[in-house]
Amino acid sequence: MGNYLYSPSPAVHLFITGLDAAGKTTIIYKFCQMKNIQFEVKNQYNSFMCFEHINFKNYETITLDLGGNMRPEPFITKNVVGCNVLMYVIDISDVYRRQEAKDEMFRFLQVSETRGIPLIIIFSKVDLPYNMTETEFIKFFELDKIKERKWTFIMMSAYTEMGLLEGFKWVESKAKLIF
């Protein structure tokens, strides 16, 4: 008789961030709806920020809104430990906040605990009007400056489901490389 070791898929510990209203929670909800996956949401608030824990399938996620005068580095430092993939979501239809989204992304990536963790950048809400091409977004957000980590970007629409499966396949493939 042989012994078989069963090991379920490793958990994906995903830290999702971006400016408020970028589409972070909607992306998770829509992915779960597409795959008919049950999920659990726990909202937590403190004096200056709201963050969510959303658990589904073999995922544990933490989502956090960035921007404004808030300085969430201590929260990021504490909660990114143990994460094996980072997701940064940018609402590409929000022309007034593009520079803020870019600044916050690079500030987030400077937190020492995020270094080396694979990153997926989601350009969300591509179903809405925007005034730049994919190439122009890459140039504007200076993605060539992202070093010392595996990274990619996906053009995504939770509404039309464009890029959802592709994005989560990338997340899962990078999470498995960690173990």
CSV table of C-alpha atoms in Angstrom, one decimal:
chain,number,residue,atom,x,y,z
A,1,MET,CA,0.0,0.0,0.0
A,2,GLY,CA,1.3,3.4,-0.9
A,3,ASN,CA,0.9,6.5,1.1
A,4,TYR,CA,-0.4,9.5,-0.8
A,5,LEU,CA,0.2,12.9,0.5
A,6,TYR,CA,-2.6,15.2,-0.4
A,7,SER,CA,-1.8,18.9,-0.3
A,8,PRO,CA,-4.5,21.3,-1.3
A,9,SER,CA,-3.6,24.2,-3.5
A,10,PRO,CA,-1.5,26.7,-1.6
A,11,ALA,CA,-3.4,29.6,-0.2
A,12,VAL,CA,-3.1,32.8,-2.2
A,13,HIS,CA,-2.4,35.6,0.2
A,14,LEU,CA,-3.2,38.6,-2.0
A,15,PHE,CA,-2.8,42.3,-0.9
A,16,ILE,CA,-5.0,44.5,-3.1
A,17,THR,CA,-4.7,48.3,-3.0
A,18,GLY,CA,-5.2,51.4,-5.1
A,19,LEU,CA,-7.2,54.7,-4.7
A,20,ASP,CA,-10.7,54.5,-3.4
A,21,ALA,CA,-13.3,53.7,-6.0
A,22,ALA,CA,-10.7,52.1,-8.4
A,23,GLY,CA,-12.7,48.8,-8.6
A,24,LYS,CA,-10.8,46.6,-6.1
A,25,THR,CA,-13.8,45.0,-4.4
A,26,THR,CA,-15.9,44.9,-7.6
A,27,ILE,CA,-13.1,42.9,-9.3
A,28,ILE,CA,-13.2,40.3,-6.5
A,29,TYR,CA,-17.0,40.1,-6.4
A,30,LYS,CA,-17.2,39.7,-10.1
A,31,PHE,CA,-14.6,37.0,-10.2
A,32,CYS,CA,-16.4,35.1,-7.5
A,33,GLN,CA,-19.7,35.5,-9.3
A,34,MET,CA,-18.2,34.3,-12.6
A,35,LYS,CA,-16.8,31.2,-11.0
A,36,ASN,CA,-19.8,30.6,-8.7
A,37,ILE,CA,-17.6,30.9,-5.6
A,38,GLN,CA,-18.9,31.7,-2.2
A,39,PHE,CA,-17.0,34.4,-0.4
A,40,GLU,CA,-16.9,36.0,3.1
A,41,VAL,CA,-16.3,39.8,3.7
A,42,LYS,CA,-15.2,41.4,6.9
A,43,ASN,CA,-15.0,45.2,6.8
A,44,GLN,CA,-12.8,46.9,9.4
A,45,TYR,CA,-12.5,50.5,10.1
A,46,ASN,CA,-10.2,52.6,12.2
A,47,SER,CA,-9.8,56.3,12.6
A,48,PHE,CA,-8.4,57.0,9.1
A,49,MET,CA,-9.0,54.0,6.8
A,50,CYS,CA,-11.3,51.2,5.8
A,51,PHE,CA,-9.9,47.8,4.8
A,52,GLU,CA,-11.6,44.6,3.9
A,53,HIS,CA,-10.7,40.9,4.3
A,54,ILE,CA,-12.3,38.9,1.6
A,55,ASN,CA,-11.8,35.1,1.7
A,56,PHE,CA,-12.8,32.8,-1.2
A,57,LYS,CA,-11.7,29.5,-2.7
A,58,ASN,CA,-8.0,29.2,-1.7
A,59,TYR,CA,-7.6,33.0,-1.4
A,60,GLU,CA,-7.1,35.3,1.5
A,61,THR,CA,-7.2,38.9,0.5
A,62,ILE,CA,-6.8,42.2,2.2
A,63,THR,CA,-7.9,45.3,0.3
A,64,LEU,CA,-6.9,48.8,1.3
A,65,ASP,CA,-7.8,52.3,-0.1
A,66,LEU,CA,-4.9,54.6,-0.6
A,67,GLY,CA,-4.7,58.3,-1.3
A,68,GLY,CA,-5.5,61.6,0.3
A,69,ASN,CA,-3.6,62.6,3.4
A,70,MET,CA,-3.6,59.2,4.9
A,71,ARG,CA,-0.3,57.5,5.6
A,72,PRO,CA,-1.0,53.7,5.7
A,73,GLU,CA,2.6,52.5,5.7
A,74,PRO,CA,2.4,50.9,9.2
A,75,PHE,CA,-0.8,49.1,8.2
A,76,ILE,CA,0.9,47.9,5.0
A,77,THR,CA,4.1,46.8,6.8
A,78,LYS,CA,2.0,44.8,9.3
A,79,ASN,CA,-0.4,43.2,6.7
A,80,VAL,CA,1.8,42.6,3.7
A,81,VAL,CA,4.0,40.1,5.6
A,82,GLY,CA,3.0,36.6,4.4
A,83,CYS,CA,1.4,37.9,1.2
A,84,ASN,CA,2.7,36.2,-1.9
A,85,VAL,CA,1.1,38.5,-4.5
A,86,LEU,CA,0.3,42.2,-4.7
A,87,MET,CA,-2.4,43.8,-6.8
A,88,TYR,CA,-2.5,47.5,-7.5
A,89,VAL,CA,-5.8,48.7,-9.2
A,90,ILE,CA,-6.0,51.9,-11.2
A,91,ASP,CA,-9.2,53.4,-12.6
A,92,ILE,CA,-8.1,54.4,-16.0
A,93,SER,CA,-11.3,56.4,-16.6
A,94,ASP,CA,-10.5,58.7,-13.7
A,95,VAL,CA,-8.4,61.3,-15.6
A,96,TYR,CA,-8.3,63.7,-12.6
A,97,ARG,CA,-6.6,61.2,-10.3
A,98,ARG,CA,-4.1,59.5,-12.6
A,99,GLN,CA,-1.1,61.3,-11.2
A,100,GLU,CA,-2.2,60.5,-7.6
A,101,ALA,CA,-2.7,56.9,-8.6
A,102,LYS,CA,0.8,56.8,-10.0
A,103,ASP,CA,2.4,58.5,-7.0
A,104,GLU,CA,0.6,56.2,-4.5
A,105,MET,CA,1.6,53.1,-6.5
A,106,PHE,CA,5.3,54.0,-6.3
A,107,ARG,CA,5.0,55.0,-2.6
A,108,PHE,CA,3.4,51.6,-1.9
A,109,LEU,CA,6.2,49.8,-3.8
A,110,GLN,CA,8.8,51.6,-1.7
A,111,VAL,CA,7.5,50.0,1.5
A,112,SER,CA,10.4,47.6,2.3
A,113,GLU,CA,8.1,44.7,3.1
A,114,THR,CA,6.7,44.7,-0.4
A,115,ARG,CA,10.0,44.3,-2.1
A,116,GLY,CA,10.4,41.2,-4.2
A,117,ILE,CA,6.7,40.2,-4.0
A,118,PRO,CA,5.1,39.7,-7.5
A,119,LEU,CA,2.9,42.6,-8.6
A,120,ILE,CA,-0.1,42.7,-11.0
A,121,ILE,CA,-1.2,46.2,-12.0
A,122,ILE,CA,-4.9,46.3,-13.0
A,123,PHE,CA,-5.9,49.1,-15.3
A,124,SER,CA,-9.6,48.8,-14.5
A,125,LYS,CA,-12.8,50.1,-16.0
A,126,VAL,CA,-11.6,49.8,-19.6
A,127,ASP,CA,-15.3,49.6,-20.6
A,128,LEU,CA,-15.6,53.3,-19.7
A,129,PRO,CA,-14.3,56.2,-21.9
A,130,TYR,CA,-10.7,57.2,-21.4
A,131,ASN,CA,-8.3,59.2,-23.5
A,132,MET,CA,-5.1,57.2,-23.6
A,133,THR,CA,-3.9,54.1,-25.4
A,134,GLU,CA,-2.4,51.1,-23.6
A,135,THR,CA,1.0,52.2,-24.7
A,136,GLU,CA,0.4,55.7,-23.3
A,137,PHE,CA,-0.7,54.3,-20.0
A,138,ILE,CA,2.5,52.2,-19.7
A,139,LYS,CA,4.5,55.3,-20.4
A,140,PHE,CA,2.5,57.6,-18.1
A,141,PHE,CA,2.7,55.2,-15.2
A,142,GLU,CA,6.4,54.6,-15.9
A,143,LEU,CA,6.1,50.8,-15.6
A,144,ASP,CA,9.6,50.4,-16.8
A,145,LYS,CA,10.8,51.7,-13.5
A,146,ILE,CA,9.4,48.7,-11.6
A,147,LYS,CA,12.5,46.6,-10.8
A,148,GLU,CA,13.5,43.6,-8.6
A,149,ARG,CA,10.1,41.8,-8.8
A,150,LYS,CA,8.0,39.9,-11.2
A,151,TRP,CA,5.2,42.0,-12.5
A,152,THR,CA,2.6,42.4,-15.2
A,153,PHE,CA,-0.3,44.6,-16.1
A,154,ILE,CA,-3.8,43.7,-17.3
A,155,MET,CA,-6.4,45.9,-18.9
A,156,MET,CA,-9.6,44.8,-17.1
A,157,SER,CA,-13.3,45.4,-16.9
A,158,ALA,CA,-15.3,43.8,-14.1
A,159,TYR,CA,-18.5,44.9,-16.0
A,160,THR,CA,-17.6,43.1,-19.3
A,161,GLU,CA,-15.4,40.5,-17.5
A,162,MET,CA,-12.5,41.4,-19.8
A,163,GLY,CA,-9.2,40.4,-18.3
A,164,LEU,CA,-10.7,38.9,-15.1
A,165,LEU,CA,-9.7,35.3,-15.6
A,166,GLU,CA,-6.4,36.2,-17.2
A,167,GLY,CA,-5.5,38.4,-14.2
A,168,PHE,CA,-6.4,35.7,-11.6
A,169,LYS,CA,-4.5,33.0,-13.5
A,170,TRP,CA,-1.4,35.2,-13.3
A,171,VAL,CA,-2.0,35.7,-9.6
A,172,GLU,CA,-2.3,32.0,-9.0
A,173,SER,CA,0.8,31.1,-11.1
A,174,LYS,CA,2.9,33.6,-9.1
A,175,ALA,CA,1.6,32.5,-5.8
A,176,LYS,CA,2.5,28.9,-6.5
A,177,LEU,CA,6.1,29.9,-7.4
A,178,ILE,CA,6.5,31.2,-3.8
A,179,PHE,CA,5.9,27.8,-2.2
